[in-house]
Amino acid sequence: MSASPILNARSLPRLGTAVKALRLDRGLSQAELARAAGVSRQWVVSLERGRTAGAELGRVMAVLDALDASLAIRDDREHAPQ
């Protein structure tokens, strides 16, 4: 059993790239993901392109939930070189 990959999402474009990678890995179309998450397909398109400035966290969480993914917060101070 392999560990789940950790996808870097430090910016909106990286979050979009991670969401798209997960969607493709699950074999979902943008429309299918949008339907499962209760958002519009255009919103998924914008998210995947990193163009959702001010993205509502609740919508992002719904998309991640539909992908069986989660959001993790890491304290980067603990990983920074001293």
Coordinates of N, CA and C in Angstrom, one line a residue:
M1 N 0.8 -1.2 0.0 CA 0.0 0.0 0.0 C 0.9 1.2 0.0
S2 N 0.7 2.1 -1.0 CA 1.6 3.3 -1.1 C 0.9 4.5 -0.4
A3 N 1.7 5.4 0.0 CA 1.2 6.6 0.7 C 0.5 7.5 -0.3
S4 N -0.5 8.2 0.1 CA -1.2 9.2 -0.8 C -0.2 10.3 -1.1
P5 N -0.2 10.7 -2.4 CA 0.6 11.8 -2.8 C 0.2 13.1 -2.1
I6 N 1.2 14.0 -1.8 CA 0.9 15.3 -1.3 C 1.1 16.3 -2.4
L7 N 0.1 17.0 -2.8 CA 0.2 18.0 -3.9 C 0.3 19.4 -3.3
N8 N 1.3 20.1 -3.7 CA 1.6 21.5 -3.2 C 0.5 22.5 -3.7
A9 N -0.1 23.2 -2.8 CA -1.1 24.1 -3.2 C -0.9 25.5 -2.5
R10 N 0.3 26.0 -2.6 CA 0.6 27.3 -1.9 C 0.1 28.5 -2.6
S11 N -0.5 28.3 -3.8 CA -1.1 29.5 -4.5 C -2.3 29.0 -5.2
L12 N -3.1 29.9 -5.7 CA -4.3 29.5 -6.5 C -4.0 28.7 -7.7
P13 N -2.9 29.1 -8.5 CA -2.6 28.3 -9.7 C -2.2 26.9 -9.3
R14 N -1.4 26.7 -8.2 CA -1.0 25.4 -7.8 C -2.2 24.6 -7.3
L15 N -3.1 25.2 -6.6 CA -4.3 24.6 -6.1 C -5.1 24.1 -7.3
G16 N -5.2 24.9 -8.3 CA -5.9 24.5 -9.6 C -5.3 23.3 -10.2
T17 N -3.9 23.3 -10.3 CA -3.2 22.2 -10.9 C -3.4 20.9 -10.1
A18 N -3.4 21.0 -8.8 CA -3.7 19.9 -7.9 C -5.1 19.3 -8.1
V19 N -6.1 20.2 -8.2 CA -7.4 19.8 -8.4 C -7.6 19.1 -9.7
K20 N -7.0 19.6 -10.8 CA -7.1 19.0 -12.1 C -6.4 17.7 -12.1
A21 N -5.3 17.5 -11.5 CA -4.6 16.2 -11.4 C -5.4 15.2 -10.7
L22 N -6.1 15.6 -9.6 CA -6.9 14.6 -8.9 C -8.2 14.3 -9.7
R23 N -8.7 15.3 -10.4 CA -9.9 15.0 -11.2 C -9.6 14.0 -12.3
L24 N -8.5 14.3 -13.0 CA -8.1 13.4 -14.1 C -7.8 12.0 -13.6
D25 N -7.1 11.9 -12.4 CA -6.8 10.6 -11.8 C -8.0 9.8 -11.5
R26 N -9.1 10.5 -11.2 CA -10.4 9.8 -10.8 C -11.2 9.6 -12.1
G27 N -10.8 10.1 -13.2 CA -11.5 9.8 -14.5 C -12.8 10.6 -14.6
L28 N -12.8 11.8 -14.0 CA -14.0 12.7 -14.0 C -13.9 13.8 -15.0
S29 N -15.0 14.1 -15.6 CA -15.0 15.3 -16.4 C -15.2 16.5 -15.5
Q30 N -15.0 17.7 -16.0 CA -15.2 18.9 -15.2 C -16.7 19.0 -14.9
A31 N -17.6 18.6 -15.8 CA -19.0 18.7 -15.5 C -19.4 17.7 -14.4
E32 N -18.8 16.5 -14.4 CA -19.1 15.5 -13.4 C -18.6 16.0 -12.0
L33 N -17.4 16.5 -12.0 CA -16.9 17.0 -10.7 C -17.8 18.2 -10.2
A34 N -18.2 19.1 -11.1 CA -19.0 20.2 -10.7 C -20.4 19.7 -10.1
R35 N -21.0 18.8 -10.8 CA -22.2 18.2 -10.3 C -22.1 17.6 -9.0
A36 N -21.0 16.8 -8.8 CA -20.8 16.1 -7.5 C -20.5 17.1 -6.4
A37 N -19.9 18.3 -6.7 CA -19.5 19.2 -5.7 C -20.6 20.3 -5.5
G38 N -21.6 20.4 -6.4 CA -22.6 21.4 -6.3 C -22.2 22.8 -6.7
V39 N -21.3 22.8 -7.7 CA -20.8 24.1 -8.2 C -21.0 24.0 -9.7
S40 N -20.8 25.1 -10.4 CA -20.9 25.1 -11.8 C -19.6 24.6 -12.5
R41 N -19.8 24.1 -13.7 CA -18.6 23.7 -14.5 C -17.7 24.8 -14.7
Q42 N -18.2 26.0 -15.0 CA -17.3 27.2 -15.2 C -16.5 27.5 -14.0
W43 N -17.1 27.3 -12.8 CA -16.3 27.5 -11.6 C -15.2 26.5 -11.4
V44 N -15.4 25.3 -11.8 CA -14.3 24.3 -11.8 C -13.3 24.7 -12.8
V45 N -13.7 25.1 -14.0 CA -12.7 25.6 -15.0 C -11.8 26.7 -14.4
S46 N -12.5 27.7 -13.8 CA -11.7 28.8 -13.2 C -10.8 28.3 -12.1
L47 N -11.3 27.4 -11.3 CA -10.4 26.9 -10.2 C -9.2 26.2 -10.8
E48 N -9.4 25.3 -11.8 CA -8.3 24.6 -12.4 C -7.3 25.5 -13.0
R49 N -7.8 26.7 -13.5 CA -6.9 27.7 -14.1 C -6.2 28.6 -13.1
G50 N -6.6 28.5 -11.8 CA -6.1 29.4 -10.8 C -6.6 30.8 -10.9
R51 N -7.8 30.9 -11.5 CA -8.4 32.2 -11.7 C -9.6 32.4 -10.8
T52 N -9.6 31.9 -9.6 CA -10.7 32.1 -8.7 C -10.3 33.0 -7.5
A53 N -9.7 34.1 -7.8 CA -9.3 35.1 -6.8 C -10.5 35.3 -5.8
G54 N -10.2 35.1 -4.5 CA -11.2 35.3 -3.5 C -12.2 34.1 -3.5
A55 N -11.6 32.9 -3.9 CA -12.4 31.7 -4.0 C -13.0 31.4 -2.6
E56 N -14.3 31.1 -2.6 CA -15.0 30.8 -1.4 C -14.5 29.4 -0.9
L57 N -14.0 29.4 0.3 CA -13.4 28.2 0.9 C -14.4 27.1 0.9
G58 N -15.6 27.3 1.2 CA -16.7 26.3 1.2 C -16.8 25.6 -0.1
R59 N -16.7 26.3 -1.2 CA -16.7 25.7 -2.6 C -15.5 24.9 -2.8
V60 N -14.3 25.4 -2.4 CA -13.1 24.6 -2.6 C -13.2 23.3 -1.8
M61 N -13.7 23.4 -0.6 CA -13.8 22.2 0.2 C -14.8 21.2 -0.4
A62 N -15.9 21.7 -1.0 CA -16.9 20.8 -1.6 C -16.2 20.1 -2.8
V63 N -15.4 20.8 -3.6 CA -14.7 20.1 -4.7 C -13.7 19.1 -4.2
L64 N -13.0 19.4 -3.1 CA -12.0 18.4 -2.6 C -12.8 17.2 -2.0
D65 N -13.9 17.5 -1.4 CA -14.7 16.4 -0.8 C -15.2 15.5 -1.9
A66 N -15.6 16.1 -3.0 CA -16.1 15.3 -4.2 C -15.0 14.4 -4.8
L67 N -13.7 14.9 -4.6 CA -12.6 14.1 -5.1 C -12.0 13.2 -4.1
D68 N -12.6 13.1 -2.9 CA -12.1 12.3 -1.8 C -10.7 12.8 -1.5
A69 N -10.5 14.1 -1.4 CA -9.2 14.7 -1.1 C -9.5 15.6 0.1
S70 N -8.4 16.0 0.7 CA -8.5 16.9 1.9 C -7.5 18.0 1.8
L71 N -7.7 19.0 2.6 CA -6.8 20.2 2.7 C -6.0 20.0 4.0
A72 N -4.7 20.2 3.9 CA -3.9 20.1 5.1 C -3.1 21.4 5.2
I73 N -2.9 21.8 6.4 CA -2.2 23.0 6.7 C -0.9 22.6 7.4
R74 N 0.2 23.1 6.8 CA 1.5 22.8 7.4 C 2.2 24.0 7.8
D75 N 2.8 24.0 9.0 CA 3.5 25.2 9.5 C 4.9 25.2 8.9
D76 N 5.1 26.0 7.8 CA 6.3 26.0 7.1 C 7.5 26.5 7.9
R77 N 7.3 27.1 9.0 CA 8.4 27.6 9.9 C 9.1 26.4 10.4
E78 N 8.4 25.2 10.6 CA 9.1 24.0 11.1 C 10.0 23.4 10.1
H79 N 9.7 23.7 8.8 CA 10.5 23.1 7.7 C 11.5 24.0 7.1
A80 N 11.6 25.2 7.6 CA 12.5 26.2 7.0 C 13.9 26.0 7.5
P81 N 14.9 26.2 6.7 CA 16.3 26.0 7.1 C 16.6 27.0 8.2
Q82 N 17.4 26.6 9.2 CA 17.7 27.5 10.3 C 19.0 28.3 10.0

